[in-house]
Every structure is written in C-alpha cells, then in structure tokens.
XYZ file of C-alpha atoms in Angstrom:
537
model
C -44.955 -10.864 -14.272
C -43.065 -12.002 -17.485
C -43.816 -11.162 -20.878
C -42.816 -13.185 -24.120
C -40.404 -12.199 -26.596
C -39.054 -13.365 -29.465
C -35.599 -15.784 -28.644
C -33.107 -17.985 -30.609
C -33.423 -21.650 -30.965
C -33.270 -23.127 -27.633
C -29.775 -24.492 -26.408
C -30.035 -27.957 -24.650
C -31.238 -27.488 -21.089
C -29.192 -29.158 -18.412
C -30.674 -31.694 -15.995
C -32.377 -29.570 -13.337
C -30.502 -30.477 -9.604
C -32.191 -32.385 -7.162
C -33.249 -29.915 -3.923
C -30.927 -31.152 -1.703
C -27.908 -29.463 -4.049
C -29.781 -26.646 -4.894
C -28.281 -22.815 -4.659
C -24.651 -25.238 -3.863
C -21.738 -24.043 -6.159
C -18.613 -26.316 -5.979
C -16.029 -24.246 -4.328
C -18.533 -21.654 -3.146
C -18.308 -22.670 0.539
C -14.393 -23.129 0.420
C -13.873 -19.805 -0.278
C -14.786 -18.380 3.107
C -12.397 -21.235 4.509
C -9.492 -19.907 2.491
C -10.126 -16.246 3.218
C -10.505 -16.928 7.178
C -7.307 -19.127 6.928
C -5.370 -16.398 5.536
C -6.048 -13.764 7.559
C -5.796 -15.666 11.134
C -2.323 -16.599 9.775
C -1.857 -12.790 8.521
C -2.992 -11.591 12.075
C -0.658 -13.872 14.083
C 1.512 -11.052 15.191
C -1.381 -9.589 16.627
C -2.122 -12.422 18.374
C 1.336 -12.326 19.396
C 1.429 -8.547 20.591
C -1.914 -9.465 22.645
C -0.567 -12.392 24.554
C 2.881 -11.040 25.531
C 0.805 -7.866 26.302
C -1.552 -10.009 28.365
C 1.743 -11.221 30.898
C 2.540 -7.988 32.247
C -0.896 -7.868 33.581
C -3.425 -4.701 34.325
C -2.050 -3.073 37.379
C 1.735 -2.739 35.583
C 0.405 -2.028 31.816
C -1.917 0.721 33.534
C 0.804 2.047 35.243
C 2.797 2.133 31.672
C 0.405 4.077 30.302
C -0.224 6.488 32.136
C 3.476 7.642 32.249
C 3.737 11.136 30.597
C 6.058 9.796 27.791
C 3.223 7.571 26.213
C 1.125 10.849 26.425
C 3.684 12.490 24.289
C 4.092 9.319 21.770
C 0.528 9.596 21.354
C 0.914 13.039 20.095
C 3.846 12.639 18.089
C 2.187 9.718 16.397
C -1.220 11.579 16.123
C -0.030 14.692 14.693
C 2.418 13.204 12.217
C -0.045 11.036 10.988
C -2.498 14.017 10.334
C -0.170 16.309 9.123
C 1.451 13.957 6.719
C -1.944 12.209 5.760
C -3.817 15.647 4.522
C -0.718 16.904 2.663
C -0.627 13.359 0.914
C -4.337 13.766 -0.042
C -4.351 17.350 -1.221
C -0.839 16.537 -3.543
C -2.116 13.220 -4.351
C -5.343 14.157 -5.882
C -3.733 17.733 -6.830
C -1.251 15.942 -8.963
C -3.397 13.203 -10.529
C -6.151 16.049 -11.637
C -3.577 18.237 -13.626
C -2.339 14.830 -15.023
C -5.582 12.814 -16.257
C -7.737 15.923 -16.647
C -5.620 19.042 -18.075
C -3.804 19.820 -21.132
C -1.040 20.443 -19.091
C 2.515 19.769 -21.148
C 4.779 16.773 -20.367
C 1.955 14.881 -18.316
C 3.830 11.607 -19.287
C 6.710 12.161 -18.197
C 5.036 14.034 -15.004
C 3.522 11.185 -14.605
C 6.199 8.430 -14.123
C 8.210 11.094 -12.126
C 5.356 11.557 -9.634
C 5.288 7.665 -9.344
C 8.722 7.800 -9.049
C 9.625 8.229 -4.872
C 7.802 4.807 -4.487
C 11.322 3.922 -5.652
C 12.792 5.468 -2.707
C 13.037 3.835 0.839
C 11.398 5.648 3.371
C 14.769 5.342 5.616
C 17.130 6.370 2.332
C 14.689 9.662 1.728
C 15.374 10.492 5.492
C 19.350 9.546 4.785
C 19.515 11.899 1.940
C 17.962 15.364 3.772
C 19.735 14.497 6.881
C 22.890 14.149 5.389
C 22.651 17.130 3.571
C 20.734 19.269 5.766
C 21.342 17.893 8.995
C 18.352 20.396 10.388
C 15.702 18.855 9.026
C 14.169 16.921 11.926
C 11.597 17.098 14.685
C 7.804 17.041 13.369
C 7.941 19.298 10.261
C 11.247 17.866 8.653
C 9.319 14.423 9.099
C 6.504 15.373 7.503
C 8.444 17.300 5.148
C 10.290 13.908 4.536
C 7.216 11.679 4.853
C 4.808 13.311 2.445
C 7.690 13.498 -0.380
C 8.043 9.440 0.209
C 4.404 8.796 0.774
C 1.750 10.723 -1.495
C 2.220 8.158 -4.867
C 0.019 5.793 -2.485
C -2.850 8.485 -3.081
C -1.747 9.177 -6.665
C -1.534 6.620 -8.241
C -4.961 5.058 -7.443
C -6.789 8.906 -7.892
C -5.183 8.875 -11.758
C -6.481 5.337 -12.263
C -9.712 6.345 -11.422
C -9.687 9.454 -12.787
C -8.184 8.060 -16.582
C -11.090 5.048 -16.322
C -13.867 6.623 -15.162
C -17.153 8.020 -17.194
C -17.073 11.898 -18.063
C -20.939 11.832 -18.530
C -21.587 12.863 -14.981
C -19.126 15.991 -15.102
C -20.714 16.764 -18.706
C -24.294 16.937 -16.842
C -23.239 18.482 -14.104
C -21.902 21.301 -16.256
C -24.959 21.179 -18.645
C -26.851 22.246 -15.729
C -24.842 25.465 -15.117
C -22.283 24.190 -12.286
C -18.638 25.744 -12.366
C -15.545 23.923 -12.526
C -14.959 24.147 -8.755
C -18.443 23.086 -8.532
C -18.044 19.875 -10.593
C -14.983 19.116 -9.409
C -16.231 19.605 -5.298
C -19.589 17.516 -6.250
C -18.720 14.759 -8.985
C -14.919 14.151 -9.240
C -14.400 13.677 -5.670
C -17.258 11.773 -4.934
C -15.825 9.874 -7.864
C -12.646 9.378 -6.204
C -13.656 8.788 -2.757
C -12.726 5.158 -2.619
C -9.369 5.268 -3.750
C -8.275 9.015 -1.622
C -9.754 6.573 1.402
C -7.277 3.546 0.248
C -4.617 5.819 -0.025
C -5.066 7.702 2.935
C -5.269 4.350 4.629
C -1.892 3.063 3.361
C -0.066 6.371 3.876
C -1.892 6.191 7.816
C -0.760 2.877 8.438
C 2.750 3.207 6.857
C 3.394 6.569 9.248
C 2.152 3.912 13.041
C 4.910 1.245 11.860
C 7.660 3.396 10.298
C 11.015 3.389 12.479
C 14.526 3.926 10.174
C 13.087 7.261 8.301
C 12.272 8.711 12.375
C 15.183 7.247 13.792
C 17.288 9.448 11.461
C 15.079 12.569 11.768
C 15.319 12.562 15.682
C 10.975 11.964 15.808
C 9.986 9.685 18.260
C 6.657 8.126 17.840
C 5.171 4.503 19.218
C 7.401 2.946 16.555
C 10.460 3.925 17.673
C 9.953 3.301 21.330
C 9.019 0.026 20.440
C 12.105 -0.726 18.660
C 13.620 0.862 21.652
C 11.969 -1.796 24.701
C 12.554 -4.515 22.125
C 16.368 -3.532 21.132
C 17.924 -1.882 23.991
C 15.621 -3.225 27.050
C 14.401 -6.485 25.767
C 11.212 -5.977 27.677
C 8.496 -7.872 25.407
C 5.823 -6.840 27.915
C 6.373 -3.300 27.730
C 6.658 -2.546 23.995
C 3.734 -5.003 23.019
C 1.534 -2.872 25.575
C 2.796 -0.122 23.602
C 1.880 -2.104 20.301
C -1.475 -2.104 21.729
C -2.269 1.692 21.666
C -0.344 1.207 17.743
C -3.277 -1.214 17.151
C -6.238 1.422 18.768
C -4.963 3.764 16.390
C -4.972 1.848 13.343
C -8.444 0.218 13.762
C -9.474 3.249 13.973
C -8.157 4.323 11.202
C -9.092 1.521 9.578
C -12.676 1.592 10.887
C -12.716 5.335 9.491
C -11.523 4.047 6.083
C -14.284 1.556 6.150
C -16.827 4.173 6.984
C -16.117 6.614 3.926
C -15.698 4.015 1.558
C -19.534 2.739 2.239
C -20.614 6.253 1.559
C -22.693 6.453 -1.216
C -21.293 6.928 -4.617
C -20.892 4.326 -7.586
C -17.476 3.520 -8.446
C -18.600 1.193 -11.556
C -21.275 1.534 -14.520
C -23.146 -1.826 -14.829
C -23.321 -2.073 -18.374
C -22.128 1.193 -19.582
C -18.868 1.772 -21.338
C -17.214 4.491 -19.863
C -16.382 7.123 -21.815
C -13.089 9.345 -20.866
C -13.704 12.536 -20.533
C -12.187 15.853 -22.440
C -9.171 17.484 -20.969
C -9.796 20.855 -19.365
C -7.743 23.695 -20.648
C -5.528 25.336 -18.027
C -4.816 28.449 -20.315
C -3.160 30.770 -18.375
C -2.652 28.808 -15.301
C -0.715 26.473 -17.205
C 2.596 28.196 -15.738
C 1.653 28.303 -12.040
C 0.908 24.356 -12.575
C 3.860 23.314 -14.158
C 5.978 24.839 -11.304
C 3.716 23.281 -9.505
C 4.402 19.688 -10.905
C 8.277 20.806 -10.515
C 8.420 21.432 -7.267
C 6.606 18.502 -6.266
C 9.303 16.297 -8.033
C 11.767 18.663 -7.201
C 11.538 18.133 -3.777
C 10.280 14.044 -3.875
C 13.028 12.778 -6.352
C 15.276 15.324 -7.183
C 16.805 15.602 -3.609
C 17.338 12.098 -3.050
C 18.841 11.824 -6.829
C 21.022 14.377 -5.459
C 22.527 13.462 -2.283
C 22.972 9.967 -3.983
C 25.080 11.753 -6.434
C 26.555 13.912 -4.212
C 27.359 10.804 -1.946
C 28.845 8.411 -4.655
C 31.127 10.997 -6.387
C 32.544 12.207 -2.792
C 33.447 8.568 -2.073
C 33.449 6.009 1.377
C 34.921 7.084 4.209
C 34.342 3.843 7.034
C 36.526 1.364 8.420
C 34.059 -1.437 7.925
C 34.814 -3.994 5.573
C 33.120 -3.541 2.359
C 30.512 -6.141 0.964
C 29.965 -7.501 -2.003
C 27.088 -5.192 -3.587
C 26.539 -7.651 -6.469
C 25.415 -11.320 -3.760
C 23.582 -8.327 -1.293
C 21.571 -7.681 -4.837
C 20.822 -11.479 -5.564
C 19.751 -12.033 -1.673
C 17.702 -9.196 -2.033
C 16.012 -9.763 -4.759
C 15.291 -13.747 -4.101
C 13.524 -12.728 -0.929
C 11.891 -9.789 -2.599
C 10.413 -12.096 -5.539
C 9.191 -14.869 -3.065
C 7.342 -12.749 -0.773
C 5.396 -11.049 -3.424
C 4.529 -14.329 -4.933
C 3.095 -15.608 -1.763
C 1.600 -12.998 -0.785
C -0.380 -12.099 -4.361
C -1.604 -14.905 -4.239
C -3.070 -15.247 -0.751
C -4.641 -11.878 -0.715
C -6.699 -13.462 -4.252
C -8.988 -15.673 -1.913
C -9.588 -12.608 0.792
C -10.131 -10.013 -1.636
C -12.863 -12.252 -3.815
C -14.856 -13.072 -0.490
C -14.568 -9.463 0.584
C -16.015 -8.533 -2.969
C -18.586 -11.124 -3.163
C -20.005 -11.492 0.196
C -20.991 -7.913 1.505
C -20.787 -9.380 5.111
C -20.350 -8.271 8.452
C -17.970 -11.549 8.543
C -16.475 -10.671 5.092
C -15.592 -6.828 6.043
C -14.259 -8.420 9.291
C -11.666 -10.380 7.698
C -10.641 -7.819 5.136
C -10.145 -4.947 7.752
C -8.166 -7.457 10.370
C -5.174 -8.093 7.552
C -4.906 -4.056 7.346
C -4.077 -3.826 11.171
C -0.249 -5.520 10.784
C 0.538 -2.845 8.549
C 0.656 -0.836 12.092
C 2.852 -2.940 13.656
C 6.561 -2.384 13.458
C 8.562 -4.346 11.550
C 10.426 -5.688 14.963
C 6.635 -6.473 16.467
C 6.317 -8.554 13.255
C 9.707 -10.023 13.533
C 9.875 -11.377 16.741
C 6.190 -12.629 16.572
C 7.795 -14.706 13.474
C 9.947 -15.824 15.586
C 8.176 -16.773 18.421
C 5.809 -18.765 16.367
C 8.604 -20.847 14.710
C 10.259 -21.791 17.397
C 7.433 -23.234 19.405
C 5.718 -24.734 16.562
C 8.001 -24.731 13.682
C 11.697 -25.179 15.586
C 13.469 -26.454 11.701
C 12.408 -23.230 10.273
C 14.661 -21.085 13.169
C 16.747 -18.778 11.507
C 16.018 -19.807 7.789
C 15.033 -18.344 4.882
C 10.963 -19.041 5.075
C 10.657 -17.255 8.012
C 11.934 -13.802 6.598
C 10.034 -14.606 3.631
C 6.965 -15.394 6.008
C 7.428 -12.118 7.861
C 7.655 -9.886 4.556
C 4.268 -11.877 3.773
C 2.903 -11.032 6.664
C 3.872 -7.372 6.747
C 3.371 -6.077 3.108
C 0.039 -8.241 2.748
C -2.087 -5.103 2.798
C -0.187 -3.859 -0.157
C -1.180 -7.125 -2.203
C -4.980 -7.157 -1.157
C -5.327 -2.882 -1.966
C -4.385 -3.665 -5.553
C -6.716 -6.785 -5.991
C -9.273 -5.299 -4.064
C -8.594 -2.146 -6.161
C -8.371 -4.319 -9.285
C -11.639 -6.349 -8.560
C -13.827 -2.874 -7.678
C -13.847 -2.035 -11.624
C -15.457 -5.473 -12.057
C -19.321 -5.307 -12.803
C -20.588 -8.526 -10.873
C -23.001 -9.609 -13.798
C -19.887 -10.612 -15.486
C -19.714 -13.674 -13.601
C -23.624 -13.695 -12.772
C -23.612 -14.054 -16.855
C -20.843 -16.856 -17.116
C -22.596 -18.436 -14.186
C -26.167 -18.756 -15.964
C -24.083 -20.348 -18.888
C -23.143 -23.269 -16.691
C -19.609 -22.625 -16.754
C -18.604 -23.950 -13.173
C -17.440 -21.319 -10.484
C -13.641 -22.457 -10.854
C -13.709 -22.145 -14.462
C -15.173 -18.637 -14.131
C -12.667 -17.397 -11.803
C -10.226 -18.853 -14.230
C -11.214 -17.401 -17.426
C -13.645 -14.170 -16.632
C -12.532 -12.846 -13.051
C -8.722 -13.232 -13.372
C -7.739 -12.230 -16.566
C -9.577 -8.822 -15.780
C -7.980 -8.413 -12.802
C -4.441 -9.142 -14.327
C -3.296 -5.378 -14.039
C -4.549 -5.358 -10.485
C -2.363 -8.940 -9.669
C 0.502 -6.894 -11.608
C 0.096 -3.956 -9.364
C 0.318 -6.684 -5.831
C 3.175 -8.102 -7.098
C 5.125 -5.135 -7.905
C 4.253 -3.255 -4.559
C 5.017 -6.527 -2.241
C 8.234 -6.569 -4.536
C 9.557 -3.089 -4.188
C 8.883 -3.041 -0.453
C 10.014 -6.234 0.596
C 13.497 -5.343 -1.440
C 14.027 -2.239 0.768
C 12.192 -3.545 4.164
C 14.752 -2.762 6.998
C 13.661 -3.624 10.568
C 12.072 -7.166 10.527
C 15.197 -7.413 8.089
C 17.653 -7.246 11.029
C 15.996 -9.881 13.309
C 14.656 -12.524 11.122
C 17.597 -13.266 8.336
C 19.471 -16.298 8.448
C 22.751 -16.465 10.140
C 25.271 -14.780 8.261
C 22.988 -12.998 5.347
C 22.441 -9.286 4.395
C 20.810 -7.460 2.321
C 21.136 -4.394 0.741
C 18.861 -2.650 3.316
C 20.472 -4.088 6.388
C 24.033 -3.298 4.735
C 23.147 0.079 4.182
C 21.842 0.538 7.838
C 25.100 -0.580 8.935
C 26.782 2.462 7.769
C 24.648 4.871 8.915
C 24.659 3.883 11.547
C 28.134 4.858 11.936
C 27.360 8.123 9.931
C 29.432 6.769 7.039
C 26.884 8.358 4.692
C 29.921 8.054 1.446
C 29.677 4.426 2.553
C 26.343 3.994 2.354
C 25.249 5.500 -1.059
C 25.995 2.449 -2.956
C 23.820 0.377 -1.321
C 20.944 2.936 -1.651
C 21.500 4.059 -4.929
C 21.588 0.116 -6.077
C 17.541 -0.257 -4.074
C 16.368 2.440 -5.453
C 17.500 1.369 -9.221
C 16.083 -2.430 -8.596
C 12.979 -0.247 -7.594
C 13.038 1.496 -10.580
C 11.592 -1.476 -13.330
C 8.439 -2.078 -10.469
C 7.298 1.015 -10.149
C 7.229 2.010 -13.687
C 5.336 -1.585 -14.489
C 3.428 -0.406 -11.232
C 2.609 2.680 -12.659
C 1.947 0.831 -16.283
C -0.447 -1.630 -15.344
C -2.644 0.891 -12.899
C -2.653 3.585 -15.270
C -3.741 1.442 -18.316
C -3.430 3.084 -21.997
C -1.695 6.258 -23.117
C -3.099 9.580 -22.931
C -3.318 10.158 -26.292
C -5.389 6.853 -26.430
C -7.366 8.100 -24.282
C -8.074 11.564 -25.513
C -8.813 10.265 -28.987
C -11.463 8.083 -27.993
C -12.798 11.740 -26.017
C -13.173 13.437 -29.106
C -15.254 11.221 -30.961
C-alpha cells in the first residue's frame, strides 16, 4: 500500500520497454561470461595438476600416499600453517587496535613500519636470519620467520576497517555498562571478522605454496617436495599427486574462509555516515605497548635492515660473474608492471559478479581463483608451459608467458583488494543511478569505479610488489637468457655467497618500498588527525 506525498515537478518519463526486454540490462548477462572466462583461465594450472595427476593412475598415486613421508609433509604443512596463521591474527589485529584506536605516540610512523615487511621477500627474510643466525630453522625458526614476513596481510585490512568503520555500536555497547574487553570481544571483532578471515586466508595460502623462505630454513613441507619431484626427479606424476593433497588443504581453507565470512555481522551502513570513533586512552599501559610496537618491528624490519647492512658493508665474496644490477632492475620491473595491469583488471569482472550475484555459481567462481595461490610457483610454471606449447607453441619461452604465469599466480592478491574495495560499497548506490536511467556501463564507469579507486590502487600495488620479488615460476618460465633480480639473487645463495647476494636484495626490497607505502596510503585512507577531528565534534 502506497501513500501520496508531496514531489517535484515531474521529469520526462521514458518510453516504458516492451515485455519481451523487460528486467534485461545491456551488459548484465555478459558479466557472468567474463567472470567464468577468467577464472577457467586462472584455474588452468589446476586443471593441469589434475590431468598429469590423473596418468599415474589409482593403484601407484595410492601407493604414494600412503608412504610415511607424505604423512610427515602433511604435518609439517599443517602445523606451520596453524602456528604461523594464529600468530599473524593475534599481531595483526593486536597491532592495528593500538594504531586506529589508542592514543598511543608515533602511530604514523608505527604504522608505515608495520606495513613495512610486505617490502621484504619471503626468501630474503629467511636469507637474512639464516645468514646471521644460521640456527634458526626447523618449525619454530619458520614460523618465527614466516609471521615477521606475513602478518601486514591481516593488518593492513583490520586498520582499514577499523579507521572506516562507525563507533556508534562500541558507544552503545558501553552505554549499556559493557567493559572494554567486553566491547572489544563482542563489537570490534565481529566488526572485523571479514577482513581477519581475508587475511588469514592470504597468509594460509601463501604458507601451502611457499618454497625459497623453507628451502633456506631446512622445513620441508608439500612445497618443497614438489619442487623437489619436479627439479631433481622430473616426475610430473608424482609431485602433481602431491599438488593434489596442496589443493585439499587449501579448499579447505578456503571453504573455512567462506564459512566465517557469511557469519552474521554488517560490514556496511546503508545510508549512514560513519562516524570514527574516539581514541581510547592507554594511560599507563602506554609503555608496555610501545615496546610492544618495537619489538614487533624490531624483529619484522629491523633484522632484515640489518643483515642487508651487515651484508653490503662486508662486501662479495663469489666467483660468479657479476650482473648488471641496473638491466636486472628494468627486467624486473617491466614484468612486475605488466602483470599487475593484467591482472587488476581481470579480477574487476570476477569481483563485481561475486558482489552482485550472491550465488552458489558466483561464490563458486570467486573461491576457485583463491586455490592457485596453493600451488607452487613451479606447479604454476610448468602448467604455463605445458599450455603454450600445445596450444600456443610462438609464445615458448617469451615474455607473455612469465607475465601470464605471475597473472595467474598473484590473481588472488588483485581480487582481495577489489573485493575488499567493493564490500564498503552500499548497493543502492547503483540501485539509485540505475532508477535514473543511466545505463549499467555508464554506472560502472562513473559510480562503482571511481569508489573503488583505492581498492584498484591497493591490486595493483600488491600484484606489483610480488610479482617484482616472485622466485620459483621465475626460474622456469623466463625467456632464454633473462634474469631478474630475484633469480640473480637465488643464484648466490645458492652458493652461500650471502656478501654477493645483498645487492640484489637490498635493490627488491627498495623498488618495494614506493608500493607498499601507496599500498598502505590508499587502504588506510585520511590521516589520523583527520580522523580524530571529525571524532570530537
């Protein structure tokens, strides 16, 4: 039942469409296309792992695994991954609460050195504590390793969250005689339950496929042996049976992901400005957390800044020919730019249909692109490979295909940040443009992209910084006769010529400087003191 109100003058009303065209939106039904496409190409190395899998047959792959060694990978793998996954969470959210919600001194700066070890490869964290402390290894000098590298991918999403969203819950909550534990168990981490789930996803997946950080820290998990079959043994079968049990493990992770996420909880206000929220003081605690913060980047970025030091004042010591770092830097960073570009803007189409459609088909297609994160970068590689030489033979050994498998390996990255990005969205914004006859193409164009800007900013950055400093798939698909920095550095250390190395690592992690400080920029939004202005009136 409708009632009548008072209105402006009426705006001319457009020809109503005829019933065969009604409820049809031009481009509506090509989205789902688009999103499919992408992922079945994303997914090709699983397709890959399955088929090669598939030609060793049941009797020898059963026989594989139940060998006691795949026994222990799974526990190696298993524990790591929980070990290194809680400590990520509790420092993660730890850190971006006494940033974004204390009066805690320096949080700035805090804040872009907590950010900071995504500027740091995985394999040059484990270089630096192994070739200072040679006795960090086995499962606790990994995780000790690991967690140092990993927890910015549960930071930096928790502060974002934590700086955007509305303090009016946390203001009832205490109205009605709740505690700060209280508040902060019942409404902050509700609150932040989607993005400690992305993050613990990302760290989870990162941990199945990593291989140079273990390789130096002595840890064998599935990724390593992998590498192992493929490298040493060149038996496909084998290892991609092995990459089977990789891809159990991160469905379910994935699958668990999926699960808390739909929990309820509202991430977004329809309608509602948010209002930022007051910061609590820490009064006397204020020491204990600012050796807190200083220990965390103590031990995250002033280690590695230190045994890169260390490294580049003692000198080289190798007799390998030395490389020009300057056309490593250019190689690297061509690659590097391409692969984020490509891959921002395929995850646009996936993450949209994922957002709009609340589908059994669209959550399919989102979760599948997650599960190549798992792979190793050598699963990745030679499924590349594979591909292009039956069905794209010109491309062998050129520059598309490393480009292609950085695309299809860092893809996950790209879709968390516009999936991140388009979760802060209310969806009347287009439902609004739409009932003004703007077109769908035109609203995607000038309502739904330019608000997810920051969250395309964020893809392109991440894909960036990882691609420049991606090591494994590195070695097998470049073309004949090219390095990069990563692969250069590898080559040294391989050869324990750690005074060798340094260069090379010190010169990734200062091109990966710039993107994560415009990484950390464009998720955090405004200043602080922005933000606590608009608190106080």
């Amino acid at each position: 039942m409708t009632t009548a109100s008072p209105s402006p003058a009426p705006v001319a009303a457009r020809p109503p469409r005829s019933p065969r065209w009604a409820g049809w939106r031009p481009g509506a039904s090509a989205l789902p296309l688009v999103a499919c496409l992408v992922a079945l190409l994303v997914a090709c190395p699983l397709l890959f792992v399955v088929l090669e899998a598939g030609q060793s047959g049941w009797g020898p792959a059963r026989a594989l695994l139940g060998r006691p060694l795949v026994l222990t990978l799974l526990g190696h793998t298993a524990a790591l991954t929980a070990v290194v996954t809680s400590a990520a969470l509790v420092l993660g959210f730890g850190a971006a609460w006494l940033l974004e919600r204390t009066d805690l001194p320096l949080r700035r700066t805090f804040t872009v050195l907590a950010a900071m070890p995504l500027a740091i490869p995985e394999f040059v964290h484990g270089y630096c504590w192994v070739s200072l402390m040679p006795s960090v290894q086995g499962l606790w000098g990994a995780a000790l390793v690991m967690t140092s590298s990993l927890y910015p991918l549960v930071f930096l999403p928790v502060a974002a969250v934590l700086r955007r969203c509305d303090a009016s819950a946390e203001e009832v909550a205490r109205s009605l005689g709740h505690g700060r534990l209280s508040v902060l168990w019942r409404v902050t981490l509700p609150q932040c339950r989607p993005a400690l789930a992305g993050g613990a996803l990302l760290v989870s997946l990162y941990l199945l496929g990593e291989y140079g950080a273990f390789a130096m820290l002595r840890y064998t998990t599935f990724a390593t042996a992998i590498f192992t079959e493929f490298e040493t043994a060149f038996d496909m079968a084998s290892a991609s049976v092995l990459a089977l049990v990789l891809i159990a493990l991160a469905l379910l992770v994935v699958l668990l992901q999926a699960w808390v996420a739909r929990q309820p909880g509202r991430v977004v206000r329809e309608g509602t400005p948010n209002r930022p929220a007051l910061p609590v003081p820490l009064g006397r605690a204020t020491p204990l957390a600012l050796l807190g913060m200083l220990a965390l980047v103590g031990t995250a970025v002033g280690v590695p800044v230190y045994a890169l030091g260390y490294w580049l004042v003692k000198g080289s010591s190798t007799t390998l020919p030395p490389a020009s770092i300057w056309s490593l830097t250019a190689t690297t960073l061509g690659y590097a730019i391409a692969a984020a570009a490509v891959a921002t803007a395929a995850a646009i189409p996936v993450a949209l249909y994922a957002w709009r459609r609340e589908t059994r088909l669209a959550r399919a297609v989102e979760q599948t692109v997650f599960l190549t994160r798992a792979l190793p970068g050598i699963a990745v590689a030679l499924a590349v490979v594979f591909f292009a030489i039956r069905y794209a033979q010109p491309l062998y050994q050129q520059a598309p295909l490393l480009v292609a498998g950085y695309v299809a390996l860092f893809f996950p990255l790209a879709l968390t940040a516009v999936r991140s990005s388009l979760a802060q969205v209310p969806h009347s914004v287009e439902d609004v443009a739409r009932s003004l006859g703007t077109r769908p193409l035109a609203v995607l164009a000038r309502v739904t992209m330019p608000l997810i800007l920051p969250g395309l900013g964020a893809a392109f950055a991440m894909v960036g910084l990882t691609a420049s400093t991606e090591l494994t798939a590195t070695l097998l698909l470049r073309p004949t006769g090219t390095d990069t920095l990563a692969t250069q550095f590898w080559t040294y250390t391989t050869g324990l010529a750690w005074g060798a190395a340094a260069p090379y690592a010190a010169v990734m992690t200062a091109l990966s400087v710039p993107a994560v400080l415009m990484l950390t920029r464009r998720t955090l939004g405004g200043s602080r003191t922005h933000t606590t202005r608009e608190a106080g009136r």
